[in-house]
Amino acid sequence: MHILILNGPNLNLLGRREPGIYGAQTFEAYLDTLRRAYPQVQIDYYQSNHEGDLIDRIHLAGYGTDANLSNHLSENDGSNSSTPFDGIILNAGAYTHTSIALHDAIKAIPIPVIEVHISNVHLREEFRQHSYISPVAHGIVVGFGIDGYRLALEGLLNMLAR
Ligand code: DQA
């Protein structure tokens, strides 16, 4: 099983960014624990602050090199796979609330995407209450802190086993 965890803008600062909301743990430390708990799953991780970059990664995860990306991602970057992944766990950060392009990218790929939010966005500002990702996500995990990624992985693995 080959899963991509994809984090969007500002999530590189987990552990330092608003720890009262997002917790004190870095994603790298959490990922280490997650990988050790699921040795049977190959978990790739990618974070970007750039919308187009996230779209490229979604295409690559969905189609491998058949995604036909004409940029450097297709050839040089060792972190991408030439074969499709089985699923994506996506925390699109603030792009969740703004990005029709990410919505379309998810719609365009044949693998399931689970939407994750560390905080309960519905308890927060009104602008966080709408998600362009939710209508195209196969599942949603919201408000369980950083452990939401593990919950999403559990759900995704169950979904893929059905
Ligand atoms: C977030 C919630 C978003 O509203 C916010 O912009 C983030 C993180 C979360 O994980 O709770 O960057 O996706």
Short mmCIF file of N, CA and C and ligand atoms in Angstrom, two decimals:
data_model
loop_
_atom_site.label_atom_id
_atom_site.label_comp_id
_atom_site.label_asym_id
_atom_site.label_seq_id
_atom_site.Cartn_x
_atom_site.Cartn_y
_atom_site.Cartn_z
N MET A 1 0.85 -1.20 0.00
CA MET A 1 0.00 0.00 0.00
C MET A 1 0.89 1.25 0.00
N HIS A 2 0.54 2.19 -0.85
CA HIS A 2 1.39 3.38 -1.01
C HIS A 2 0.51 4.63 -0.87
N ILE A 3 0.73 5.35 0.23
CA ILE A 3 -0.14 6.49 0.57
C ILE A 3 0.68 7.78 0.57
N LEU A 4 0.07 8.83 0.06
CA LEU A 4 0.72 10.16 0.12
C LEU A 4 0.01 11.02 1.15
N ILE A 5 0.77 11.55 2.09
CA ILE A 5 0.24 12.61 2.96
C ILE A 5 0.71 13.93 2.37
N LEU A 6 -0.26 14.79 2.07
CA LEU A 6 0.03 16.05 1.41
C LEU A 6 -0.45 17.19 2.30
N ASN A 7 0.48 18.04 2.72
CA ASN A 7 0.14 19.18 3.56
C ASN A 7 0.32 20.48 2.80
N GLY A 8 -0.63 21.37 2.99
CA GLY A 8 -0.61 22.66 2.30
C GLY A 8 0.06 23.76 3.11
N PRO A 9 -0.29 25.01 2.79
CA PRO A 9 0.43 26.18 3.30
C PRO A 9 0.45 26.30 4.82
N ASN A 10 1.59 26.71 5.31
CA ASN A 10 1.86 27.02 6.73
C ASN A 10 1.97 25.77 7.61
N LEU A 11 1.73 24.61 7.02
CA LEU A 11 1.80 23.39 7.84
C LEU A 11 3.24 22.92 8.02
N ASN A 12 4.19 23.53 7.32
CA ASN A 12 5.61 23.31 7.61
C ASN A 12 5.97 23.85 8.99
N LEU A 13 5.13 24.75 9.53
CA LEU A 13 5.42 25.37 10.82
C LEU A 13 4.72 24.67 11.99
N LEU A 14 4.16 23.49 11.74
CA LEU A 14 3.53 22.76 12.85
C LEU A 14 4.54 22.57 13.98
N GLY A 15 4.05 22.74 15.21
CA GLY A 15 4.95 22.68 16.36
C GLY A 15 5.31 24.07 16.86
N ARG A 16 5.35 25.03 15.90
CA ARG A 16 5.68 26.41 16.27
C ARG A 16 4.52 27.36 16.00
N ARG A 17 3.68 26.97 15.04
CA ARG A 17 2.59 27.83 14.61
C ARG A 17 1.38 27.66 15.53
N GLU A 18 0.94 28.73 16.17
CA GLU A 18 -0.25 28.71 17.02
C GLU A 18 -0.42 27.37 17.74
N PRO A 19 0.52 27.01 18.63
CA PRO A 19 0.47 25.68 19.25
C PRO A 19 -0.82 25.41 20.03
N GLY A 20 -1.48 26.46 20.50
CA GLY A 20 -2.76 26.29 21.21
C GLY A 20 -3.83 25.69 20.29
N ILE A 21 -3.69 25.92 19.00
CA ILE A 21 -4.66 25.39 18.03
C ILE A 21 -4.12 24.12 17.36
N TYR A 22 -2.84 24.16 16.96
CA TYR A 22 -2.31 23.08 16.12
C TYR A 22 -1.38 22.11 16.86
N GLY A 23 -1.12 22.36 18.16
CA GLY A 23 -0.29 21.45 18.94
C GLY A 23 1.19 21.82 18.87
N ALA A 24 1.97 21.14 19.70
CA ALA A 24 3.38 21.48 19.87
C ALA A 24 4.31 20.52 19.12
N GLN A 25 3.72 19.52 18.45
CA GLN A 25 4.55 18.51 17.79
C GLN A 25 4.85 18.91 16.34
N THR A 26 6.07 18.68 15.91
CA THR A 26 6.37 18.91 14.48
C THR A 26 5.78 17.77 13.67
N PHE A 27 5.51 18.04 12.39
CA PHE A 27 4.94 16.97 11.59
C PHE A 27 5.96 15.85 11.38
N GLU A 28 7.22 16.23 11.30
CA GLU A 28 8.26 15.23 11.06
C GLU A 28 8.31 14.21 12.21
N ALA A 29 8.20 14.70 13.46
CA ALA A 29 8.20 13.81 14.62
C ALA A 29 6.97 12.90 14.60
N TYR A 30 5.83 13.50 14.27
CA TYR A 30 4.59 12.71 14.21
C TYR A 30 4.66 11.65 13.11
N LEU A 31 5.21 12.05 11.97
CA LEU A 31 5.30 11.14 10.83
C LEU A 31 6.17 9.92 11.15
N ASP A 32 7.21 10.17 11.88
CA ASP A 32 8.10 9.10 12.31
C ASP A 32 7.32 8.04 13.11
N THR A 33 6.52 8.51 14.06
CA THR A 33 5.70 7.61 14.88
C THR A 33 4.68 6.88 14.01
N LEU A 34 4.06 7.62 13.10
CA LEU A 34 3.04 7.03 12.23
C LEU A 34 3.64 5.93 11.36
N ARG A 35 4.80 6.22 10.79
CA ARG A 35 5.45 5.22 9.92
C ARG A 35 5.81 3.96 10.70
N ARG A 36 6.24 4.16 11.96
CA ARG A 36 6.60 2.98 12.77
C ARG A 36 5.37 2.17 13.14
N ALA A 37 4.22 2.85 13.31
CA ALA A 37 2.97 2.16 13.66
C ALA A 37 2.38 1.40 12.46
N TYR A 38 2.76 1.82 11.24
CA TYR A 38 2.21 1.18 10.03
C TYR A 38 3.35 0.74 9.10
N PRO A 39 4.15 -0.24 9.56
CA PRO A 39 5.30 -0.64 8.74
C PRO A 39 4.90 -1.24 7.39
N GLN A 40 3.65 -1.73 7.32
CA GLN A 40 3.18 -2.36 6.08
C GLN A 40 2.77 -1.33 5.02
N VAL A 41 2.70 -0.07 5.41
CA VAL A 41 2.26 0.98 4.49
C VAL A 41 3.45 1.87 4.13
N GLN A 42 3.61 2.12 2.85
CA GLN A 42 4.64 3.08 2.45
C GLN A 42 3.99 4.47 2.47
N ILE A 43 4.44 5.28 3.42
CA ILE A 43 3.83 6.61 3.59
C ILE A 43 4.81 7.67 3.08
N ASP A 44 4.46 8.29 1.96
CA ASP A 44 5.26 9.40 1.46
C ASP A 44 4.67 10.69 2.01
N TYR A 45 5.53 11.68 2.19
CA TYR A 45 5.06 12.95 2.73
C TYR A 45 5.58 14.10 1.88
N TYR A 46 4.69 15.04 1.61
CA TYR A 46 5.10 16.23 0.87
C TYR A 46 4.32 17.42 1.41
N GLN A 47 5.04 18.53 1.60
CA GLN A 47 4.39 19.76 2.05
C GLN A 47 4.76 20.88 1.09
N SER A 48 3.78 21.72 0.77
CA SER A 48 4.11 22.89 -0.05
C SER A 48 3.23 24.07 0.33
N ASN A 49 3.81 25.25 0.19
CA ASN A 49 3.05 26.48 0.42
C ASN A 49 2.45 27.01 -0.88
N HIS A 50 2.60 26.24 -1.97
CA HIS A 50 2.22 26.73 -3.30
C HIS A 50 1.10 25.88 -3.90
N GLU A 51 0.06 26.54 -4.30
CA GLU A 51 -1.13 25.84 -4.80
C GLU A 51 -0.83 24.94 -6.00
N GLY A 52 -0.11 25.47 -6.98
CA GLY A 52 0.18 24.69 -8.18
C GLY A 52 1.04 23.47 -7.89
N ASP A 53 1.93 23.64 -6.95
CA ASP A 53 2.80 22.54 -6.52
C ASP A 53 1.96 21.40 -5.93
N LEU A 54 0.96 21.77 -5.13
CA LEU A 54 0.07 20.76 -4.54
C LEU A 54 -0.72 20.05 -5.63
N ILE A 55 -1.14 20.81 -6.64
CA ILE A 55 -1.89 20.22 -7.76
C ILE A 55 -1.01 19.23 -8.52
N ASP A 56 0.25 19.61 -8.77
CA ASP A 56 1.19 18.69 -9.43
C ASP A 56 1.31 17.39 -8.65
N ARG A 57 1.40 17.50 -7.33
CA ARG A 57 1.56 16.30 -6.49
C ARG A 57 0.32 15.42 -6.52
N ILE A 58 -0.83 16.05 -6.58
CA ILE A 58 -2.08 15.28 -6.67
C ILE A 58 -2.11 14.52 -8.00
N HIS A 59 -1.73 15.20 -9.08
CA HIS A 59 -1.69 14.53 -10.39
C HIS A 59 -0.70 13.36 -10.39
N LEU A 60 0.47 13.61 -9.81
CA LEU A 60 1.50 12.55 -9.77
C LEU A 60 1.03 11.36 -8.95
N ALA A 61 0.39 11.64 -7.81
CA ALA A 61 -0.10 10.54 -6.98
C ALA A 61 -1.18 9.76 -7.71
N GLY A 62 -1.99 10.46 -8.48
CA GLY A 62 -3.10 9.81 -9.17
C GLY A 62 -2.69 9.04 -10.42
N TYR A 63 -1.66 9.53 -11.10
CA TYR A 63 -1.32 8.94 -12.40
C TYR A 63 0.14 8.55 -12.55
N GLY A 64 0.98 8.82 -11.54
CA GLY A 64 2.41 8.58 -11.72
C GLY A 64 2.94 9.44 -12.85
N THR A 65 3.92 8.94 -13.56
CA THR A 65 4.51 9.76 -14.63
C THR A 65 3.55 9.94 -15.81
N ASP A 66 2.48 9.12 -15.85
CA ASP A 66 1.46 9.33 -16.89
C ASP A 66 0.72 10.66 -16.70
N ALA A 67 0.96 11.33 -15.59
CA ALA A 67 0.32 12.62 -15.36
C ALA A 67 0.75 13.63 -16.41
N ASN A 68 1.84 13.31 -17.14
CA ASN A 68 2.21 14.15 -18.26
C ASN A 68 2.68 15.54 -17.84
N LEU A 69 3.26 15.63 -16.67
CA LEU A 69 3.76 16.92 -16.22
C LEU A 69 5.01 17.26 -17.01
N SER A 70 5.01 18.42 -17.61
CA SER A 70 6.15 18.75 -18.46
C SER A 70 7.25 19.45 -17.68
N ASN A 71 7.08 19.60 -16.38
CA ASN A 71 8.11 20.28 -15.60
C ASN A 71 9.08 19.27 -14.96
N HIS A 72 9.92 19.77 -14.10
CA HIS A 72 10.97 18.96 -13.49
C HIS A 72 10.45 17.77 -12.70
N LEU A 73 9.20 17.86 -12.21
CA LEU A 73 8.68 16.81 -11.34
C LEU A 73 8.69 15.45 -12.02
N SER A 74 8.50 15.45 -13.33
CA SER A 74 8.38 14.17 -14.04
C SER A 74 9.69 13.40 -14.08
N GLU A 75 10.79 14.11 -14.07
CA GLU A 75 12.06 13.42 -14.30
C GLU A 75 13.02 13.43 -13.12
N ASN A 76 13.25 14.61 -12.57
CA ASN A 76 14.41 14.75 -11.69
C ASN A 76 14.16 14.45 -10.23
N ASP A 77 12.95 14.60 -9.80
CA ASP A 77 12.69 14.58 -8.37
C ASP A 77 12.49 13.15 -7.88
N GLY A 78 13.45 12.69 -7.12
CA GLY A 78 13.41 11.31 -6.64
C GLY A 78 12.25 11.02 -5.72
N SER A 79 11.60 12.07 -5.18
CA SER A 79 10.54 11.84 -4.21
C SER A 79 9.22 11.45 -4.89
N ASN A 80 9.15 11.58 -6.20
CA ASN A 80 7.87 11.20 -6.83
C ASN A 80 7.94 9.78 -7.37
N SER A 81 6.77 9.21 -7.51
CA SER A 81 6.72 7.82 -7.94
C SER A 81 6.30 7.77 -9.40
N SER A 82 6.78 6.78 -10.12
CA SER A 82 6.37 6.66 -11.51
C SER A 82 5.04 5.91 -11.60
N THR A 83 4.66 5.25 -10.51
CA THR A 83 3.38 4.54 -10.50
C THR A 83 2.43 5.27 -9.56
N PRO A 84 1.13 5.14 -9.81
CA PRO A 84 0.16 5.84 -8.97
C PRO A 84 0.18 5.35 -7.52
N PHE A 85 -0.25 6.22 -6.63
CA PHE A 85 -0.42 5.85 -5.23
C PHE A 85 -1.81 5.21 -5.06
N ASP A 86 -2.04 4.64 -3.87
CA ASP A 86 -3.36 4.05 -3.59
C ASP A 86 -4.34 5.08 -3.03
N GLY A 87 -3.82 6.13 -2.42
CA GLY A 87 -4.71 7.14 -1.86
C GLY A 87 -3.92 8.31 -1.32
N ILE A 88 -4.65 9.40 -1.05
CA ILE A 88 -4.01 10.63 -0.55
C ILE A 88 -4.73 11.07 0.73
N ILE A 89 -3.93 11.50 1.71
CA ILE A 89 -4.48 12.18 2.89
C ILE A 89 -4.06 13.63 2.74
N LEU A 90 -5.03 14.52 2.62
CA LEU A 90 -4.75 15.91 2.27
C LEU A 90 -5.22 16.88 3.33
N ASN A 91 -4.29 17.67 3.85
CA ASN A 91 -4.65 18.85 4.62
C ASN A 91 -4.23 20.04 3.77
N ALA A 92 -5.18 20.64 3.10
CA ALA A 92 -4.87 21.71 2.15
C ALA A 92 -4.72 23.07 2.84
N GLY A 93 -4.75 23.08 4.20
CA GLY A 93 -4.61 24.35 4.93
C GLY A 93 -5.64 25.35 4.43
N ALA A 94 -5.24 26.60 4.31
CA ALA A 94 -6.20 27.65 3.93
C ALA A 94 -6.69 27.50 2.49
N TYR A 95 -5.96 26.77 1.63
CA TYR A 95 -6.46 26.54 0.27
C TYR A 95 -7.76 25.75 0.27
N THR A 96 -8.02 25.04 1.37
CA THR A 96 -9.29 24.34 1.55
C THR A 96 -10.47 25.28 1.26
N HIS A 97 -10.30 26.50 1.74
CA HIS A 97 -11.43 27.44 1.73
C HIS A 97 -11.46 28.32 0.49
N THR A 98 -10.46 28.16 -0.38
CA THR A 98 -10.36 29.08 -1.53
C THR A 98 -10.19 28.39 -2.88
N SER A 99 -9.72 27.13 -2.89
CA SER A 99 -9.16 26.61 -4.14
C SER A 99 -10.08 25.71 -4.96
N ILE A 100 -10.65 26.30 -6.00
CA ILE A 100 -11.41 25.51 -6.97
C ILE A 100 -10.44 24.62 -7.76
N ALA A 101 -9.21 25.09 -7.93
CA ALA A 101 -8.22 24.30 -8.68
C ALA A 101 -7.88 23.00 -7.95
N LEU A 102 -7.79 23.04 -6.62
CA LEU A 102 -7.55 21.80 -5.87
C LEU A 102 -8.78 20.89 -5.93
N HIS A 103 -9.95 21.47 -5.86
CA HIS A 103 -11.21 20.72 -6.01
C HIS A 103 -11.18 19.96 -7.34
N ASP A 104 -10.84 20.68 -8.42
CA ASP A 104 -10.82 20.06 -9.75
C ASP A 104 -9.74 18.98 -9.84
N ALA A 105 -8.59 19.22 -9.21
CA ALA A 105 -7.49 18.24 -9.26
C ALA A 105 -7.92 16.93 -8.60
N ILE A 106 -8.63 17.04 -7.48
CA ILE A 106 -9.08 15.83 -6.78
C ILE A 106 -10.10 15.08 -7.63
N LYS A 107 -10.97 15.86 -8.27
CA LYS A 107 -11.98 15.25 -9.16
C LYS A 107 -11.35 14.54 -10.34
N ALA A 108 -10.16 15.01 -10.73
CA ALA A 108 -9.51 14.52 -11.95
C ALA A 108 -8.73 13.23 -11.76
N ILE A 109 -8.55 12.79 -10.51
CA ILE A 109 -7.73 11.59 -10.29
C ILE A 109 -8.60 10.40 -9.86
N PRO A 110 -8.11 9.19 -10.15
CA PRO A 110 -8.93 8.00 -9.87
C PRO A 110 -8.72 7.38 -8.49
N ILE A 111 -7.96 8.03 -7.61
CA ILE A 111 -7.69 7.45 -6.28
C ILE A 111 -8.38 8.29 -5.19
N PRO A 112 -8.74 7.66 -4.05
CA PRO A 112 -9.46 8.39 -3.02
C PRO A 112 -8.59 9.41 -2.26
N VAL A 113 -9.24 10.50 -1.90
CA VAL A 113 -8.58 11.55 -1.11
C VAL A 113 -9.36 11.73 0.19
N ILE A 114 -8.64 11.70 1.31
CA ILE A 114 -9.25 11.96 2.62
C ILE A 114 -8.82 13.36 3.05
N GLU A 115 -9.80 14.18 3.40
CA GLU A 115 -9.52 15.55 3.86
C GLU A 115 -9.29 15.54 5.37
N VAL A 116 -8.23 16.20 5.79
CA VAL A 116 -7.93 16.28 7.23
C VAL A 116 -7.78 17.75 7.64
N HIS A 117 -8.33 18.06 8.82
CA HIS A 117 -8.02 19.33 9.48
C HIS A 117 -7.70 19.05 10.92
N ILE A 118 -6.60 19.59 11.36
CA ILE A 118 -6.14 19.37 12.74
C ILE A 118 -7.14 20.02 13.72
N SER A 119 -7.53 21.24 13.42
CA SER A 119 -8.48 21.95 14.28
C SER A 119 -9.91 21.67 13.82
N ASN A 120 -10.86 21.94 14.70
CA ASN A 120 -12.26 21.85 14.28
C ASN A 120 -12.62 23.18 13.61
N VAL A 121 -12.52 23.18 12.30
CA VAL A 121 -12.73 24.42 11.54
C VAL A 121 -14.13 25.00 11.76
N HIS A 122 -15.07 24.15 12.14
CA HIS A 122 -16.45 24.63 12.32
C HIS A 122 -16.65 25.40 13.62
N LEU A 123 -15.67 25.30 14.51
CA LEU A 123 -15.72 26.09 15.76
C LEU A 123 -14.98 27.41 15.60
N ARG A 124 -14.45 27.66 14.43
CA ARG A 124 -13.56 28.81 14.25
C ARG A 124 -14.23 29.90 13.39
N GLU A 125 -13.42 30.72 12.75
CA GLU A 125 -13.97 31.84 11.96
C GLU A 125 -14.90 31.33 10.85
N GLU A 126 -15.81 32.19 10.45
CA GLU A 126 -16.79 31.80 9.44
C GLU A 126 -16.12 31.43 8.11
N PHE A 127 -15.01 32.13 7.79
CA PHE A 127 -14.38 31.84 6.49
C PHE A 127 -13.77 30.45 6.42
N ARG A 128 -13.66 29.77 7.58
CA ARG A 128 -13.14 28.40 7.57
C ARG A 128 -14.26 27.34 7.46
N GLN A 129 -15.49 27.82 7.41
CA GLN A 129 -16.61 26.87 7.45
C GLN A 129 -16.92 26.25 6.09
N HIS A 130 -16.41 26.89 5.04
CA HIS A 130 -16.65 26.31 3.72
C HIS A 130 -15.40 25.64 3.19
N SER A 131 -15.59 24.44 2.67
CA SER A 131 -14.46 23.69 2.09
C SER A 131 -14.75 23.35 0.64
N TYR A 132 -13.80 23.69 -0.23
CA TYR A 132 -13.90 23.24 -1.63
C TYR A 132 -13.45 21.79 -1.79
N ILE A 133 -12.83 21.25 -0.72
CA ILE A 133 -12.31 19.88 -0.79
C ILE A 133 -13.41 18.87 -0.42
N SER A 134 -14.23 19.23 0.59
CA SER A 134 -15.20 18.26 1.13
C SER A 134 -16.10 17.60 0.08
N PRO A 135 -16.64 18.34 -0.89
CA PRO A 135 -17.55 17.68 -1.84
C PRO A 135 -16.87 16.64 -2.74
N VAL A 136 -15.54 16.67 -2.80
CA VAL A 136 -14.84 15.70 -3.66
C VAL A 136 -13.97 14.74 -2.84
N ALA A 137 -13.99 14.89 -1.51
CA ALA A 137 -13.22 13.99 -0.65
C ALA A 137 -14.01 12.71 -0.41
N HIS A 138 -13.29 11.59 -0.21
CA HIS A 138 -13.95 10.32 0.09
C HIS A 138 -14.26 10.20 1.57
N GLY A 139 -13.60 10.99 2.39
CA GLY A 139 -13.84 11.01 3.83
C GLY A 139 -13.24 12.27 4.39
N ILE A 140 -13.69 12.63 5.60
CA ILE A 140 -13.24 13.88 6.22
C ILE A 140 -12.95 13.63 7.69
N VAL A 141 -11.80 14.09 8.17
CA VAL A 141 -11.45 13.97 9.59
C VAL A 141 -11.12 15.38 10.08
N VAL A 142 -11.89 15.84 11.05
CA VAL A 142 -11.78 17.24 11.49
C VAL A 142 -11.73 17.32 13.01
N GLY A 143 -10.78 18.06 13.55
CA GLY A 143 -10.83 18.44 14.95
C GLY A 143 -10.22 17.47 15.95
N PHE A 144 -9.47 16.47 15.48
CA PHE A 144 -8.85 15.51 16.40
C PHE A 144 -7.38 15.81 16.63
N GLY A 145 -6.96 17.03 16.33
CA GLY A 145 -5.54 17.36 16.49
C GLY A 145 -4.72 16.64 15.42
N ILE A 146 -3.43 16.56 15.66
CA ILE A 146 -2.54 15.96 14.66
C ILE A 146 -2.84 14.47 14.47
N ASP A 147 -3.47 13.85 15.47
CA ASP A 147 -3.82 12.43 15.38
C ASP A 147 -4.85 12.17 14.27
N GLY A 148 -5.43 13.22 13.74
CA GLY A 148 -6.37 13.08 12.63
C GLY A 148 -5.75 12.39 11.42
N TYR A 149 -4.45 12.54 11.24
CA TYR A 149 -3.80 11.88 10.09
C TYR A 149 -3.84 10.36 10.26
N ARG A 150 -3.63 9.90 11.51
CA ARG A 150 -3.70 8.45 11.77
C ARG A 150 -5.13 7.94 11.56
N LEU A 151 -6.09 8.73 12.05
CA LEU A 151 -7.50 8.34 11.87
C LEU A 151 -7.85 8.28 10.38
N ALA A 152 -7.34 9.23 9.64
CA ALA A 152 -7.58 9.25 8.19
C ALA A 152 -6.94 8.03 7.53
N LEU A 153 -5.75 7.68 7.98
CA LEU A 153 -5.05 6.51 7.41
C LEU A 153 -5.83 5.23 7.69
N GLU A 154 -6.31 5.10 8.94
CA GLU A 154 -7.14 3.94 9.30
C GLU A 154 -8.34 3.83 8.38
N GLY A 155 -9.05 4.95 8.22
CA GLY A 155 -10.25 4.97 7.38
C GLY A 155 -9.93 4.67 5.93
N LEU A 156 -8.84 5.23 5.46
CA LEU A 156 -8.45 5.02 4.06
C LEU A 156 -8.08 3.56 3.82
N LEU A 157 -7.34 2.96 4.76
CA LEU A 157 -6.94 1.55 4.60
C LEU A 157 -8.18 0.65 4.60
N ASN A 158 -9.13 0.94 5.50
CA ASN A 158 -10.39 0.17 5.51
C ASN A 158 -11.13 0.34 4.20
N MET A 159 -11.18 1.56 3.71
CA MET A 159 -11.87 1.85 2.45
C MET A 159 -11.23 1.09 1.29
N LEU A 160 -9.90 1.05 1.27
CA LEU A 160 -9.19 0.40 0.18
C LEU A 160 -9.31 -1.12 0.26
N ALA A 161 -9.55 -1.64 1.48
CA ALA A 161 -9.65 -3.09 1.66
C ALA A 161 -11.02 -3.61 1.26
N ARG A 162 -12.00 -2.71 1.14
CA ARG A 162 -13.38 -3.14 0.83
C ARG A 162 -13.53 -3.59 -0.61
C1 DQA B 1 -6.29 23.69 8.94
C2 DQA B 1 -7.47 24.63 9.07
C3 DQA B 1 -7.39 25.74 8.04
O1 DQA B 1 -8.49 26.61 8.18
C4 DQA B 1 -6.13 26.53 8.23
O2 DQA B 1 -6.02 27.53 7.23
C5 DQA B 1 -4.90 25.68 8.26
C6 DQA B 1 -4.96 24.41 8.99
C7 DQA B 1 -6.27 22.61 10.05
O3 DQA B 1 -5.54 21.65 9.89
O4 DQA B 1 -6.94 22.77 11.08
O5 DQA B 1 -3.86 26.05 7.75
O6 DQA B 1 -6.40 22.99 7.70
#
